mmCIF file of C-alpha atoms and ligand atoms in Angstrom:
data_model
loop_
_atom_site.group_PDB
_atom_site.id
_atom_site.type_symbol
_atom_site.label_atom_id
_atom_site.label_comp_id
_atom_site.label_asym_id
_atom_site.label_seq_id
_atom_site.Cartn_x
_atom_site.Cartn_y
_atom_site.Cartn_z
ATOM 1 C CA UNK F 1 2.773 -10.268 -20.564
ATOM 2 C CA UNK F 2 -0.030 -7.767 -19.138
ATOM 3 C CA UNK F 3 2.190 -6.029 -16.501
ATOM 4 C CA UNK F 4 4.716 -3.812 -17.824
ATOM 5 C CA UNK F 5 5.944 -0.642 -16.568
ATOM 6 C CA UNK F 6 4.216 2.310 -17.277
ATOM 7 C CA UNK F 7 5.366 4.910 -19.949
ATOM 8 C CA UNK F 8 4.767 8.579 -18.354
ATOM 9 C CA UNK F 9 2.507 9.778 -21.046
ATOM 10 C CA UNK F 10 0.135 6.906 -20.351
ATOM 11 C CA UNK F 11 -3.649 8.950 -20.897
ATOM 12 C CA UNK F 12 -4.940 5.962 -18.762
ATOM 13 C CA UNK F 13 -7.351 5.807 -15.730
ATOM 14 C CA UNK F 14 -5.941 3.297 -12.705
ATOM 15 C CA UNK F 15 -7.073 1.865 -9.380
ATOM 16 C CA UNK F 16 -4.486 2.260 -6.051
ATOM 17 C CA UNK F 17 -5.381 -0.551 -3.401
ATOM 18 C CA UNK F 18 -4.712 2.207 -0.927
ATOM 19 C CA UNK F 19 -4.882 0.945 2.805
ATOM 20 C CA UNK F 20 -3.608 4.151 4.302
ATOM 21 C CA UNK F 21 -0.130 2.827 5.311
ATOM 22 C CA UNK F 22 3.150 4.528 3.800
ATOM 23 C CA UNK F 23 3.233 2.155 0.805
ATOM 24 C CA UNK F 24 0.241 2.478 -0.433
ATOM 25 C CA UNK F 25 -0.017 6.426 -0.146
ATOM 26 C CA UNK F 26 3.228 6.395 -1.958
ATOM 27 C CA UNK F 27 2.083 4.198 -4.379
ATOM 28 C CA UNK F 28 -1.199 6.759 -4.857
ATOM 29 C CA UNK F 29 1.224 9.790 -4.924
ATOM 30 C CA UNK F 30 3.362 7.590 -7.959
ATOM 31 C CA UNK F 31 -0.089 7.242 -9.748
ATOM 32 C CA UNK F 32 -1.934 10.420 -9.106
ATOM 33 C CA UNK F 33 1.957 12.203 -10.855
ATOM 34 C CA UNK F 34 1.612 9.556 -13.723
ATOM 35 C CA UNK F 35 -2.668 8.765 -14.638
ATOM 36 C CA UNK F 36 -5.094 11.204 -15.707
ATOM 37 C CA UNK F 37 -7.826 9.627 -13.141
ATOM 38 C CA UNK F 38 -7.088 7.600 -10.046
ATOM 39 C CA UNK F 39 -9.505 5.794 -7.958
ATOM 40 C CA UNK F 40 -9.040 4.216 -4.644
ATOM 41 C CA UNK F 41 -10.033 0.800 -3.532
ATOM 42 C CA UNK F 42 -9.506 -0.403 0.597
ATOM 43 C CA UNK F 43 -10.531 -3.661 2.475
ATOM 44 C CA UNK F 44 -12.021 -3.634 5.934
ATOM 45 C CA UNK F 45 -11.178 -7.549 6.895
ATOM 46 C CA UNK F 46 -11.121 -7.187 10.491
ATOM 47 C CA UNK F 47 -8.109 -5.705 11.148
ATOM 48 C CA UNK F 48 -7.352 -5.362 14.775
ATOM 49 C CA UNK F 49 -7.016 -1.937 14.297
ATOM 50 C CA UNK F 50 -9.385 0.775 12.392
ATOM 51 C CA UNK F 51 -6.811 3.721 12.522
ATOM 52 C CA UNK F 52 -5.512 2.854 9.228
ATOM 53 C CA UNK F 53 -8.944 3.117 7.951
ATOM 54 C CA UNK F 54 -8.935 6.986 9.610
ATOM 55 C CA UNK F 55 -6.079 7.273 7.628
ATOM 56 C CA UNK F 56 -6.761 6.783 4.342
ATOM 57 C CA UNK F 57 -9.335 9.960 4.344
ATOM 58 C CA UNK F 58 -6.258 12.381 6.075
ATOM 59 C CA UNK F 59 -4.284 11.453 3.127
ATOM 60 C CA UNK F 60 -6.498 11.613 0.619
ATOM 61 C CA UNK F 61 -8.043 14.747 1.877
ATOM 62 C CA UNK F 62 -4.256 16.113 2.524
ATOM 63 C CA UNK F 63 -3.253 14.661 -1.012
ATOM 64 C CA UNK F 64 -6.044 17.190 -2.448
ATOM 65 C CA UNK F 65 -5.305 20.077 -0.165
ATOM 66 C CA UNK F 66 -1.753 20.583 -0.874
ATOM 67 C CA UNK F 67 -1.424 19.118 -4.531
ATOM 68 C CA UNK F 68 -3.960 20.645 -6.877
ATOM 69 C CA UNK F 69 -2.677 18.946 -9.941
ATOM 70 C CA UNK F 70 -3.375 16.007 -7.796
ATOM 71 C CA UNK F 71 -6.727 16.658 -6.615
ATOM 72 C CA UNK F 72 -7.941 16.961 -10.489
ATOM 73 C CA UNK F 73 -7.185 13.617 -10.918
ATOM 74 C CA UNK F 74 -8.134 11.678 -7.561
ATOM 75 C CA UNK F 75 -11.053 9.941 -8.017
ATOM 76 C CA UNK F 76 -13.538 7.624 -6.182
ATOM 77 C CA UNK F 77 -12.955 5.931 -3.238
ATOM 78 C CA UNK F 78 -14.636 2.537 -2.155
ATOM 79 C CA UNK F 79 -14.250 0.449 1.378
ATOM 80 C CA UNK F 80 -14.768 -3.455 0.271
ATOM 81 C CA UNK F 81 -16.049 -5.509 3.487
ATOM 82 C CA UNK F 82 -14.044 -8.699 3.433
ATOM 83 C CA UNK F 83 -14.738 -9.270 7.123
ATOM 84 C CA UNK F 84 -15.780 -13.178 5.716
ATOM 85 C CA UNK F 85 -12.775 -13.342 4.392
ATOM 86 C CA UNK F 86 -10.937 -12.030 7.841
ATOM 87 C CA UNK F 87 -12.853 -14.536 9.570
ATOM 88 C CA UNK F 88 -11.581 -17.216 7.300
ATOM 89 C CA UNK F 89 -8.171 -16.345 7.290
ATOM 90 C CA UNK F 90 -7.340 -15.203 10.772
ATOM 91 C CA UNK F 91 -4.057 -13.831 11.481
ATOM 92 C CA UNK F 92 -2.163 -11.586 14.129
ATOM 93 C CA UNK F 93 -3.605 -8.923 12.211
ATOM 94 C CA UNK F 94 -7.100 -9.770 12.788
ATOM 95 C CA UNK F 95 -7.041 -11.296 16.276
ATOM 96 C CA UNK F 96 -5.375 -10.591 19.584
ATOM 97 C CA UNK F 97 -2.720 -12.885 18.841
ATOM 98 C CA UNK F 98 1.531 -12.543 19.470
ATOM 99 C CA UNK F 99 3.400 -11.122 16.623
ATOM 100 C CA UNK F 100 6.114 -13.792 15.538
ATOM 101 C CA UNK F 101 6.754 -15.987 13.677
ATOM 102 C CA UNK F 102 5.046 -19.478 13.365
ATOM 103 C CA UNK F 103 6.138 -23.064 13.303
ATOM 104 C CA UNK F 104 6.406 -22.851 9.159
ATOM 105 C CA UNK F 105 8.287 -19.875 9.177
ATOM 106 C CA UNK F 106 5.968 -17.149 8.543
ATOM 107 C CA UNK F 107 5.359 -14.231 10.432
ATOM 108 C CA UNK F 108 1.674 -14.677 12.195
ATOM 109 C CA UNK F 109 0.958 -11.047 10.549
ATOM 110 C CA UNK F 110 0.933 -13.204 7.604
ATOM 111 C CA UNK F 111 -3.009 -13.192 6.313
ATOM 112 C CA UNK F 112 -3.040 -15.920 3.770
ATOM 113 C CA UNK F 113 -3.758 -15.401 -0.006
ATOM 114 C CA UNK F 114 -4.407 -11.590 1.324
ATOM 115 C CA UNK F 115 -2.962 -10.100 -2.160
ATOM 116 C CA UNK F 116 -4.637 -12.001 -4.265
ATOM 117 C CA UNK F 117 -8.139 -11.937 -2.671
ATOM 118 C CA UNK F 118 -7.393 -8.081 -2.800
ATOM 119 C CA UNK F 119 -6.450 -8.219 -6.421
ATOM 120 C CA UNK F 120 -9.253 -9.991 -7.556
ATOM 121 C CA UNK F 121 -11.735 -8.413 -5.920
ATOM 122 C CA UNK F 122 -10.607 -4.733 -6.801
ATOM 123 C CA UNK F 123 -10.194 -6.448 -10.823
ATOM 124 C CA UNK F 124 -14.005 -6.797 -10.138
ATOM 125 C CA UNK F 125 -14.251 -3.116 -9.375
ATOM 126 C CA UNK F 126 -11.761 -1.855 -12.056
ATOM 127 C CA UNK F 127 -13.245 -3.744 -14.720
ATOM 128 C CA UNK F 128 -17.093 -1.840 -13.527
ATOM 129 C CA UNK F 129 -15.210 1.700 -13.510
ATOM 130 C CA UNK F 130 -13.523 1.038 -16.730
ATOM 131 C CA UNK F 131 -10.454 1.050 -15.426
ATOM 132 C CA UNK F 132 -7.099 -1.463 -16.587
ATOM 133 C CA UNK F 133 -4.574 -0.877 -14.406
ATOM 134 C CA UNK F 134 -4.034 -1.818 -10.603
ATOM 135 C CA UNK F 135 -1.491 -0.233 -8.376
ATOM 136 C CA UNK F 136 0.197 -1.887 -5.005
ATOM 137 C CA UNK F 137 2.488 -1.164 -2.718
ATOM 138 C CA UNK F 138 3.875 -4.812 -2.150
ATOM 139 C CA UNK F 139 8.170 -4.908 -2.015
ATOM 140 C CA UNK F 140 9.992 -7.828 -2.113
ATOM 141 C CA UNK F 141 12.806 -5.957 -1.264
ATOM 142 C CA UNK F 142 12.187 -5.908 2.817
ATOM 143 C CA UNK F 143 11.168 -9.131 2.566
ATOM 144 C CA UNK F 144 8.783 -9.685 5.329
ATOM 145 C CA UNK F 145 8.001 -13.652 3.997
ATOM 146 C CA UNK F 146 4.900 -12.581 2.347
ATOM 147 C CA UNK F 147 5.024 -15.083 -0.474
ATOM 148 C CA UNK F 148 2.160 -12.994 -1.996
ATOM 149 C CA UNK F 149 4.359 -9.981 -2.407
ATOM 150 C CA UNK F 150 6.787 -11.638 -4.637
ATOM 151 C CA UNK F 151 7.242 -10.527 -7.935
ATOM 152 C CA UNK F 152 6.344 -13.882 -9.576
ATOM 153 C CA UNK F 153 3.387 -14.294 -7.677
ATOM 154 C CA UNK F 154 2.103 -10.733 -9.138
ATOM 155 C CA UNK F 155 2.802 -11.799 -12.813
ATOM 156 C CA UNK F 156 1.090 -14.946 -12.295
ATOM 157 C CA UNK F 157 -1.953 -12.574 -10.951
ATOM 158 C CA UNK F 158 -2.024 -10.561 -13.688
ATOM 159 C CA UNK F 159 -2.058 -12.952 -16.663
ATOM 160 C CA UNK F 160 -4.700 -15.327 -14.710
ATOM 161 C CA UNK F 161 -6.917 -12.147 -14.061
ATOM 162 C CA UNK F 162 -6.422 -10.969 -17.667
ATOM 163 C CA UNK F 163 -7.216 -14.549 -18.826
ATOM 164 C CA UNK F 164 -9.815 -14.871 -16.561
ATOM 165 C CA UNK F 165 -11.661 -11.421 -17.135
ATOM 166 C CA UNK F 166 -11.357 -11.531 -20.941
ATOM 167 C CA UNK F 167 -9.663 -8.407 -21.331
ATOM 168 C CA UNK F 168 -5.890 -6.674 -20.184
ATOM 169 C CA UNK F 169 -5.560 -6.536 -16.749
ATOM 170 C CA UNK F 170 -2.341 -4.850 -15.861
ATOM 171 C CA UNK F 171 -0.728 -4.859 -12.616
ATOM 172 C CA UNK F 172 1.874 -2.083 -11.312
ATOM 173 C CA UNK F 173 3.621 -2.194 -8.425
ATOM 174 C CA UNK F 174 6.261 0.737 -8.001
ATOM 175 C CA UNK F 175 7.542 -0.450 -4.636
ATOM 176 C CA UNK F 176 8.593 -3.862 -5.757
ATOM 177 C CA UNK F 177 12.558 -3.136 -5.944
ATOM 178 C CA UNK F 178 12.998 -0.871 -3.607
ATOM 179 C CA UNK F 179 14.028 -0.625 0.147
ATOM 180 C CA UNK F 180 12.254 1.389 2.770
ATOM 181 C CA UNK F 181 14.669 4.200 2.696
ATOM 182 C CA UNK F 182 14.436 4.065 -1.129
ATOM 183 C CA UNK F 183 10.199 4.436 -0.538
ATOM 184 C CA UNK F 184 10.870 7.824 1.381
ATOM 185 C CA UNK F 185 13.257 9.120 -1.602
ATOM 186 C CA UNK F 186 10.750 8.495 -4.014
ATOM 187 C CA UNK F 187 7.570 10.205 -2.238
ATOM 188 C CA UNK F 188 10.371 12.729 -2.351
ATOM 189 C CA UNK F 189 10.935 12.760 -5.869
ATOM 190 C CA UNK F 190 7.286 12.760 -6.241
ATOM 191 C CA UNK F 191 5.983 15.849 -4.161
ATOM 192 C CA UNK F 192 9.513 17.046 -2.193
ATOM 193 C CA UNK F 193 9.545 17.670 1.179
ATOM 194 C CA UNK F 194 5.367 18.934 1.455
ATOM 195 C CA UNK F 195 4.609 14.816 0.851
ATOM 196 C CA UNK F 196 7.114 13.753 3.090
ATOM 197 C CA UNK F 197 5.738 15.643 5.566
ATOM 198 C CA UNK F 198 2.224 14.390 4.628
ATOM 199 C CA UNK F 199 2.583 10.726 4.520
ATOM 200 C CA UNK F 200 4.579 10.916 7.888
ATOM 201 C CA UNK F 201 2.068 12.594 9.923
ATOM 202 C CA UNK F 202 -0.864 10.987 8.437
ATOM 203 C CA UNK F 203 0.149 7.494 7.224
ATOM 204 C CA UNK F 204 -0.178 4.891 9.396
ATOM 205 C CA UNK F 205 1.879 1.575 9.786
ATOM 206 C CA UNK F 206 2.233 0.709 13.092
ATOM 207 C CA UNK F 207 1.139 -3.282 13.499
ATOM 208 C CA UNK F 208 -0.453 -2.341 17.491
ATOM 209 C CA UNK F 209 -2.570 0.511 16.227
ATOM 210 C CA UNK F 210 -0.752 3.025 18.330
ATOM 211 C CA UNK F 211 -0.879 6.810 17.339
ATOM 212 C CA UNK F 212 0.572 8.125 21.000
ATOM 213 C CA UNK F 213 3.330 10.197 19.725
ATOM 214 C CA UNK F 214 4.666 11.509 16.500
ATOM 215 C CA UNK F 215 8.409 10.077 15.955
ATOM 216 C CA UNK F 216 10.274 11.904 13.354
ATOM 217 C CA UNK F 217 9.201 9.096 10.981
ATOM 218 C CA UNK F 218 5.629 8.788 11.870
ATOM 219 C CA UNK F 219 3.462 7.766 14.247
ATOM 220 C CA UNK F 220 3.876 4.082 16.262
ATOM 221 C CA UNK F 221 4.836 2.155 18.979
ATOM 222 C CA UNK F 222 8.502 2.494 17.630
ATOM 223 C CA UNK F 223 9.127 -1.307 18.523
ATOM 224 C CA UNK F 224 7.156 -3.575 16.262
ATOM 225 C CA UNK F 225 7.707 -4.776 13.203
ATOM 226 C CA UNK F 226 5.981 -2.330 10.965
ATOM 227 C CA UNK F 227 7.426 0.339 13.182
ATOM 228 C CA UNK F 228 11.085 -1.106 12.571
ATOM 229 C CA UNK F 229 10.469 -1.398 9.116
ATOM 230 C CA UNK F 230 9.374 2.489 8.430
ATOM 231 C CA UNK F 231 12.352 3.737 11.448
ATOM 232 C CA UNK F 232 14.774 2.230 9.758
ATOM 233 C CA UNK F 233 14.017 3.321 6.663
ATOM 234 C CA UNK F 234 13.515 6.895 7.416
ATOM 235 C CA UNK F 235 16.814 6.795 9.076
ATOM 236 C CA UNK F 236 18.665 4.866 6.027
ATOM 237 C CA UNK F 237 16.984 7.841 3.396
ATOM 238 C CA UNK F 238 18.024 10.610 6.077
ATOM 239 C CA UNK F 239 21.393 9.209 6.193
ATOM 240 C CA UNK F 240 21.726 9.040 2.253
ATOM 241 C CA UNK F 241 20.159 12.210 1.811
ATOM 242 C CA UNK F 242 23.417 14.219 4.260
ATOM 243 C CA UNK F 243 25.598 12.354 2.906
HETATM 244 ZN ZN1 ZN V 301 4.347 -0.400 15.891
#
């Protein structure tokens, strides 16, 4: 089995698929305290919105400001254009369409096969930087009926691409158990309150684009389902954390 967790004192060189949403800056936090050199891979597909493409250079930039250990480490960063793919697989996310859910069950946000077209393509990359590890922020935990955030699904990924590339191809995904509120505890555990701070103000989640005010988890329109999400998560953590 390639995808195993990962022993602290790995001396090992990974790749975050790092949108620029709270996940995946978590998940870049998680591997810039555990790799010696991290690189950064994103996907412009069309998304409706291009604020969380702003994002991901604030919190990169931000990462390096206020974390010199961190900044040592943090490596490359490369914007994929998947628009083709977008095209192909059009969902709410890439066209001015409701977010619901549709006649199968899904949410429309759902973009299909996004995770492993992601995956395979940053494999592609890895495997040209030398690098044999990829990090993600997908959670099964707030299930959001992304089949392609399931655990299984990921394990399947990770032997076909190690089969298929000829060589270990690991896949990590530090988010996979927990809850929202459990995501803010462990960007706590990981930098204390200075990248809580960080990832609130410069993460961005919100499904509608909207960056109008700064809530006191983040920005958002406060009523979608990203936004609900990441609220009630914040909340759930800040309730914990008092009691
Ligand atoms: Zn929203």
């Amino acid at each position: 089995m390639t995808r195993t967790a990962s022993n602290p004192a790995d001396k090992t060189a990974a790749l975050v698929l790092f949108s620029g949403g709270q996940d995946s800056a978590t998940c870049l936090a998680w591997a810039l305290s555990r790799f010696d050199r991290v690189e950064t891979v994103g996907f412009d597909y069309g998304q409706r919105h291009h604020v969380e493409m702003d994002a991901r250079q604030a919190v990169r930039a931000a990462m390096a400001e206020q974390f010199p250990d961190w900044a040592n480490k943090l490596g490359e960063d490369r914007v994929v254009d998947l628009s083709g793919y977008g095209d192909l697989a059009e969902s709410a996310l890439t066209r001015e369409a409701e977010i619901g859910f549709r006649d199968d069950g899904l949410p429309t946000t759902f973009v299909p096969a996004r995770n492993l077209v992601f995956l395979t393509v940053a494999s592609a990359l890895a495997m040209r930087r030398g690098l044999s590890v990829l990090i993600g922020g997908m959670c099964q935990t707030d299930y959001s009926g992304y089949p392609d955030c399931r655990e299984d699904t990921l394990n399947a990924q990770a032997q076909a691409l190690s089969l298929g590339l000829g060589r270990p191809m690991r896949i990590e995904t530090p988010l996979m158990h927990l809850t929202k509120g459990e995501t803010w505890a462990l960007a706590h555990n990981l930098g204390g309150e200075a990248l809580v701070a960080l990832i609130r103000d410069h993460t961005h989640t919100c499904y509608l684009g909207d960056r109008g005010a700064l809530h006191e988890w983040g920005y958002g329109c406060g009523r979608c389902p990203a936004c609900e999400l990441r609220k009630n998560g914040w909340r759930d953590w800040r309730a914990g954390a008092a009691a």
